[in-house]
Amino acid sequence: DAGVTQSPTHLIKTRGQQVTLRCSPKSGHDTVSWYQQALGQGPQFIFQYYEEEERQRGNFPDRFSGHQFPNYSSELNVNALLLGDSALYLCASSSNGPFYGYTFGSGTRLTVV
Amino acid sequence: RKEVEQDPGPFNVPEGATVAFNCTYSNSASQSFFWYRQDCRKEPKLLMSVYSSGNEDGRFTAQLNRASQYISLLIRDSKLSDSATYLCVVNGGGSNYKLTFGKGTLLTVNP
């Protein structure tokens, strides 16, 4: 049973560029959440997708956008990259409901130079 | 007040020691609570859910006090392999679906 898969694993981009990160949820999960984790910090919530819509959003600017597809997979897009966007980006999937923990992918490590 | 606050750490303990992690949360509407473990440069992994009655999984015991909005994790007979960052995690409750993570507490178990 495949867990959460993310691609790519590592990425180096230049300031001002755009990036797209991809996530396939664990089989049976229909909810996808994206998190940003800076070094030494806990993961910070970016947004959550359910039924192909953004259901909830954290305190991130509009440069961060996403999408969920009918097969529940998801993309995270970041425009006009800043140096401060360098972080580990984690995708987490779960079943819908408040009592389910998340299963995380191994993340995409983004470096903006 | 931060949504989820944890002991800043780091904790350095010898093998076999008992270590306790503490966490407080600000949203009284939160409905579910978890402890995650994160190894260096890896993704967080669910260690255990935390229930109001308290729950145990082998050497790990989790407690929840809703009145005090306090969560704890106790590790007994610590092993070298327990070395990791422990993250306290709380859901928002109601229509607040997200899981909020604490900053994490680094544990190093020494031989």
mmCIF file of C-alpha atoms in Angstrom:
data_model
loop_
_atom_site.group_PDB
_atom_site.id
_atom_site.type_symbol
_atom_site.label_atom_id
_atom_site.label_comp_id
_atom_site.label_asym_id
_atom_site.label_seq_id
_atom_site.Cartn_x
_atom_site.Cartn_y
_atom_site.Cartn_z
ATOM 1 C CA ASP A 1 0.000 0.000 0.000
ATOM 2 C CA ALA A 2 1.702 3.169 -1.219
ATOM 3 C CA GLY A 3 1.877 5.977 1.262
ATOM 4 C CA VAL A 4 1.939 9.638 0.340
ATOM 5 C CA THR A 5 4.272 10.346 -2.550
ATOM 6 C CA GLN A 6 5.715 13.756 -3.364
ATOM 7 C CA SER A 7 7.761 15.001 -6.269
ATOM 8 C CA PRO A 8 10.337 16.248 -6.782
ATOM 9 C CA THR A 9 12.388 15.466 -3.678
ATOM 10 C CA HIS A 10 14.740 18.402 -4.123
ATOM 11 C CA LEU A 11 14.509 21.584 -6.139
ATOM 12 C CA ILE A 12 16.677 24.653 -6.624
ATOM 13 C CA LYS A 13 15.048 27.777 -8.046
ATOM 14 C CA THR A 14 16.020 31.391 -8.581
ATOM 15 C CA ARG A 15 14.261 34.330 -6.938
ATOM 16 C CA GLY A 16 11.240 35.410 -8.951
ATOM 17 C CA GLN A 17 10.672 32.036 -10.553
ATOM 18 C CA GLN A 18 7.616 29.855 -10.151
ATOM 19 C CA VAL A 19 7.502 26.286 -8.836
ATOM 20 C CA THR A 20 4.972 23.436 -8.818
ATOM 21 C CA LEU A 21 5.128 20.630 -6.283
ATOM 22 C CA ARG A 22 3.088 17.449 -6.620
ATOM 23 C CA CYS A 23 1.492 15.038 -4.181
ATOM 24 C CA SER A 24 -0.348 11.739 -4.442
ATOM 25 C CA PRO A 25 -2.258 10.862 -1.285
ATOM 26 C CA LYS A 26 -2.301 7.537 0.464
ATOM 27 C CA SER A 27 -4.817 5.096 -0.968
ATOM 28 C CA GLY A 28 -8.229 5.659 0.609
ATOM 29 C CA HIS A 29 -7.502 9.240 1.684
ATOM 30 C CA ASP A 30 -9.511 12.088 0.164
ATOM 31 C CA THR A 31 -8.138 15.142 1.990
ATOM 32 C CA VAL A 32 -4.791 16.752 1.224
ATOM 33 C CA SER A 33 -3.029 19.393 3.295
ATOM 34 C CA TRP A 34 0.173 21.256 2.536
ATOM 35 C CA TYR A 35 2.662 22.448 5.113
ATOM 36 C CA GLN A 36 5.842 24.515 5.029
ATOM 37 C CA GLN A 37 8.584 23.610 7.485
ATOM 38 C CA ALA A 38 11.535 25.915 8.009
ATOM 39 C CA LEU A 39 14.633 24.624 9.756
ATOM 40 C CA GLY A 40 14.097 24.255 13.504
ATOM 41 C CA GLN A 41 10.377 25.007 13.311
ATOM 42 C CA GLY A 42 7.234 22.917 13.343
ATOM 43 C CA PRO A 43 5.276 22.524 10.105
ATOM 44 C CA GLN A 44 3.146 25.571 9.252
ATOM 45 C CA PHE A 45 -0.248 25.019 7.610
ATOM 46 C CA ILE A 46 -0.551 26.418 4.079
ATOM 47 C CA PHE A 47 -3.947 25.079 2.977
ATOM 48 C CA GLN A 48 -6.178 22.029 2.786
ATOM 49 C CA TYR A 49 -8.055 20.581 -0.168
ATOM 50 C CA TYR A 50 -11.173 18.470 -0.048
ATOM 51 C CA GLU A 51 -13.538 17.628 -2.910
ATOM 52 C CA GLU A 52 -11.277 19.580 -5.289
ATOM 53 C CA GLU A 53 -11.750 22.821 -3.376
ATOM 54 C CA GLU A 54 -9.562 24.774 -0.987
ATOM 55 C CA ARG A 55 -11.388 24.257 2.268
ATOM 56 C CA GLN A 56 -9.119 26.155 4.603
ATOM 57 C CA ARG A 57 -6.081 28.376 4.282
ATOM 58 C CA GLY A 58 -3.322 29.395 6.650
ATOM 59 C CA ASN A 59 -1.475 32.706 6.832
ATOM 60 C CA PHE A 60 0.276 32.495 3.517
ATOM 61 C CA PRO A 61 0.173 35.078 0.712
ATOM 62 C CA ASP A 62 -1.700 34.603 -2.540
ATOM 63 C CA ARG A 63 1.574 33.644 -4.200
ATOM 64 C CA PHE A 64 0.837 30.218 -2.754
ATOM 65 C CA SER A 65 -1.932 28.438 -4.614
ATOM 66 C CA GLY A 66 -3.006 24.883 -5.122
ATOM 67 C CA HIS A 67 -5.245 22.438 -6.809
ATOM 68 C CA GLN A 68 -6.790 19.059 -6.148
ATOM 69 C CA PHE A 69 -7.671 16.696 -8.956
ATOM 70 C CA PRO A 70 -10.550 14.197 -9.180
ATOM 71 C CA ASN A 71 -8.163 11.363 -8.206
ATOM 72 C CA TYR A 72 -7.386 13.348 -4.983
ATOM 73 C CA SER A 73 -3.826 14.155 -6.012
ATOM 74 C CA SER A 74 -2.756 17.739 -5.460
ATOM 75 C CA GLU A 75 -0.368 20.442 -6.580
ATOM 76 C CA LEU A 76 1.154 23.359 -4.719
ATOM 77 C CA ASN A 77 2.220 26.344 -6.808
ATOM 78 C CA VAL A 78 4.380 29.171 -5.570
ATOM 79 C CA ASN A 79 4.860 32.264 -7.733
ATOM 80 C CA ALA A 80 7.478 35.016 -7.530
ATOM 81 C CA LEU A 81 9.732 32.975 -5.276
ATOM 82 C CA LEU A 82 11.516 34.721 -2.413
ATOM 83 C CA LEU A 83 14.614 33.590 -0.558
ATOM 84 C CA GLY A 84 12.387 33.080 2.486
ATOM 85 C CA ASP A 85 10.376 30.448 0.643
ATOM 86 C CA SER A 86 13.303 28.049 1.053
ATOM 87 C CA ALA A 87 11.948 25.236 3.212
ATOM 88 C CA LEU A 88 10.741 21.674 3.319
ATOM 89 C CA TYR A 89 7.264 21.430 1.804
ATOM 90 C CA LEU A 90 5.226 18.591 3.188
ATOM 91 C CA CYS A 91 2.071 17.090 1.793
ATOM 92 C CA ALA A 92 -0.197 15.233 4.192
ATOM 93 C CA SER A 93 -3.250 13.147 3.415
ATOM 94 C CA SER A 94 -6.057 11.937 5.614
ATOM 95 C CA SER A 95 -9.615 10.761 5.599
ATOM 96 C CA ASN A 96 -12.159 13.528 6.016
ATOM 97 C CA GLY A 97 -13.049 14.242 9.629
ATOM 98 C CA PRO A 98 -11.542 15.797 12.754
ATOM 99 C CA PHE A 99 -10.311 12.638 14.413
ATOM 100 C CA TYR A 100 -7.915 11.400 11.806
ATOM 101 C CA GLY A 101 -4.220 11.977 11.986
ATOM 102 C CA TYR A 102 -2.300 12.870 8.867
ATOM 103 C CA THR A 103 0.090 10.715 6.883
ATOM 104 C CA PHE A 104 2.961 12.774 5.504
ATOM 105 C CA GLY A 105 4.990 12.395 2.384
ATOM 106 C CA SER A 106 8.748 12.682 2.611
ATOM 107 C CA GLY A 107 8.592 16.259 1.380
ATOM 108 C CA THR A 108 10.131 18.471 -1.263
ATOM 109 C CA ARG A 109 13.142 20.444 -0.165
ATOM 110 C CA LEU A 110 13.016 23.778 -2.005
ATOM 111 C CA THR A 111 16.037 26.056 -2.108
ATOM 112 C CA VAL A 112 15.629 29.541 -3.554
ATOM 113 C CA VAL A 113 18.865 31.251 -4.541
ATOM 114 C CA ARG B 1 -0.541 33.075 23.057
ATOM 115 C CA LYS B 2 0.650 30.553 20.496
ATOM 116 C CA GLU B 3 -1.869 27.951 19.344
ATOM 117 C CA VAL B 4 0.360 25.075 20.483
ATOM 118 C CA GLU B 5 3.306 25.528 22.820
ATOM 119 C CA GLN B 6 5.825 22.902 23.805
ATOM 120 C CA ASP B 7 8.813 22.662 26.120
ATOM 121 C CA PRO B 8 11.631 24.253 24.116
ATOM 122 C CA GLY B 9 14.202 21.579 24.940
ATOM 123 C CA PRO B 10 16.499 20.114 23.914
ATOM 124 C CA PHE B 11 16.439 17.127 26.249
ATOM 125 C CA ASN B 12 19.530 14.975 26.667
ATOM 126 C CA VAL B 13 18.965 11.795 28.683
ATOM 127 C CA PRO B 14 20.809 8.515 29.248
ATOM 128 C CA GLU B 15 19.452 5.224 27.969
ATOM 129 C CA GLY B 16 16.838 3.831 30.304
ATOM 130 C CA ALA B 17 15.708 7.218 31.578
ATOM 131 C CA THR B 18 12.107 8.377 31.757
ATOM 132 C CA VAL B 19 11.403 11.604 29.932
ATOM 133 C CA ALA B 20 8.269 13.742 29.828
ATOM 134 C CA PHE B 21 7.143 16.231 27.201
ATOM 135 C CA ASN B 22 4.569 18.895 27.949
ATOM 136 C CA CYS B 23 2.344 20.859 25.643
ATOM 137 C CA THR B 24 -0.436 23.439 25.991
ATOM 138 C CA TYR B 25 -2.974 24.542 23.400
ATOM 139 C CA SER B 26 -5.057 27.690 23.159
ATOM 140 C CA ASN B 27 -8.222 26.602 21.327
ATOM 141 C CA SER B 28 -10.711 25.097 23.752
ATOM 142 C CA ALA B 29 -12.786 23.836 20.788
ATOM 143 C CA SER B 30 -10.028 21.455 19.677
ATOM 144 C CA GLN B 31 -11.304 17.934 19.301
ATOM 145 C CA SER B 32 -8.335 15.739 18.514
ATOM 146 C CA PHE B 33 -4.787 15.559 19.736
ATOM 147 C CA PHE B 34 -1.694 13.734 18.588
ATOM 148 C CA TRP B 35 1.983 13.265 19.159
ATOM 149 C CA TYR B 36 4.171 13.009 16.091
ATOM 150 C CA ARG B 37 7.808 12.054 15.875
ATOM 151 C CA GLN B 38 10.197 13.574 13.339
ATOM 152 C CA ASP B 39 13.665 12.262 12.661
ATOM 153 C CA CYS B 40 16.318 14.645 11.321
ATOM 154 C CA ARG B 41 15.495 15.772 7.769
ATOM 155 C CA LYS B 42 12.586 13.325 7.541
ATOM 156 C CA GLU B 43 8.824 13.753 7.520
ATOM 157 C CA PRO B 44 6.739 13.725 10.723
ATOM 158 C CA LYS B 45 5.229 10.355 11.589
ATOM 159 C CA LEU B 46 2.237 9.741 13.804
ATOM 160 C CA LEU B 47 3.373 8.346 17.144
ATOM 161 C CA MET B 48 0.021 8.170 18.880
ATOM 162 C CA SER B 49 -3.325 9.815 19.259
ATOM 163 C CA VAL B 50 -4.182 11.242 22.672
ATOM 164 C CA TYR B 51 -7.493 10.426 24.319
ATOM 165 C CA SER B 52 -9.214 12.069 27.274
ATOM 166 C CA SER B 53 -8.885 8.937 29.380
ATOM 167 C CA GLY B 54 -5.185 8.721 28.693
ATOM 168 C CA ASN B 55 -3.649 5.996 26.611
ATOM 169 C CA GLU B 56 -0.570 3.855 26.538
ATOM 170 C CA ASP B 57 1.369 2.172 23.757
ATOM 171 C CA GLY B 58 4.239 0.111 25.098
ATOM 172 C CA ARG B 59 6.745 2.488 26.665
ATOM 173 C CA PHE B 60 4.747 5.561 25.624
ATOM 174 C CA THR B 61 1.943 7.115 27.659
ATOM 175 C CA ALA B 62 -0.094 10.126 26.562
ATOM 176 C CA GLN B 63 -2.359 12.212 28.782
ATOM 177 C CA LEU B 64 -4.872 14.950 27.999
ATOM 178 C CA ASN B 65 -6.349 17.468 30.421
ATOM 179 C CA ARG B 66 -9.069 19.391 28.594
ATOM 180 C CA ALA B 67 -9.768 21.711 31.527
ATOM 181 C CA SER B 68 -6.144 22.859 31.595
ATOM 182 C CA GLN B 69 -5.697 22.493 27.823
ATOM 183 C CA TYR B 70 -2.612 20.450 28.491
ATOM 184 C CA ILE B 71 -1.164 17.389 26.783
ATOM 185 C CA SER B 72 1.739 15.251 27.869
ATOM 186 C CA LEU B 73 3.854 12.395 26.552
ATOM 187 C CA LEU B 74 5.886 10.122 28.803
ATOM 188 C CA ILE B 75 8.576 7.823 27.457
ATOM 189 C CA ARG B 76 9.805 5.125 29.831
ATOM 190 C CA ASP B 77 13.032 3.141 29.519
ATOM 191 C CA SER B 78 14.233 5.360 26.681
ATOM 192 C CA LYS B 79 16.215 3.807 23.841
ATOM 193 C CA LEU B 80 18.832 5.282 21.524
ATOM 194 C CA SER B 81 16.269 4.935 18.746
ATOM 195 C CA ASP B 82 13.905 7.304 20.572
ATOM 196 C CA SER B 83 16.211 10.195 19.644
ATOM 197 C CA ALA B 84 14.081 12.503 17.500
ATOM 198 C CA THR B 85 11.987 15.666 17.637
ATOM 199 C CA TYR B 86 8.574 15.185 19.258
ATOM 200 C CA LEU B 87 5.762 17.346 17.921
ATOM 201 C CA CYS B 88 2.557 18.104 19.790
ATOM 202 C CA VAL B 89 -0.359 18.410 17.346
ATOM 203 C CA VAL B 90 -3.888 19.710 17.833
ATOM 204 C CA ASN B 91 -6.822 20.045 15.471
ATOM 205 C CA GLY B 92 -8.823 23.248 15.296
ATOM 206 C CA GLY B 93 -12.256 21.912 16.136
ATOM 207 C CA GLY B 94 -15.571 22.731 14.486
ATOM 208 C CA SER B 95 -15.061 23.987 10.939
ATOM 209 C CA ASN B 96 -11.369 24.539 11.618
ATOM 210 C CA TYR B 97 -10.031 21.422 9.920
ATOM 211 C CA LYS B 98 -6.318 21.981 10.073
ATOM 212 C CA LEU B 99 -3.841 20.285 12.365
ATOM 213 C CA THR B 100 -1.613 22.776 14.167
ATOM 214 C CA PHE B 101 1.878 21.679 15.134
ATOM 215 C CA GLY B 102 4.000 22.850 17.999
ATOM 216 C CA LYS B 103 7.595 23.789 17.358
ATOM 217 C CA GLY B 104 8.779 20.412 18.612
ATOM 218 C CA THR B 105 11.120 19.262 21.346
ATOM 219 C CA LEU B 106 14.384 17.574 20.425
ATOM 220 C CA LEU B 107 15.261 14.477 22.417
ATOM 221 C CA THR B 108 18.703 12.912 22.363
ATOM 222 C CA VAL B 109 19.165 9.610 24.183
ATOM 223 C CA ASN B 110 22.795 8.957 25.020
ATOM 224 C CA PRO B 111 24.502 5.565 25.534
#
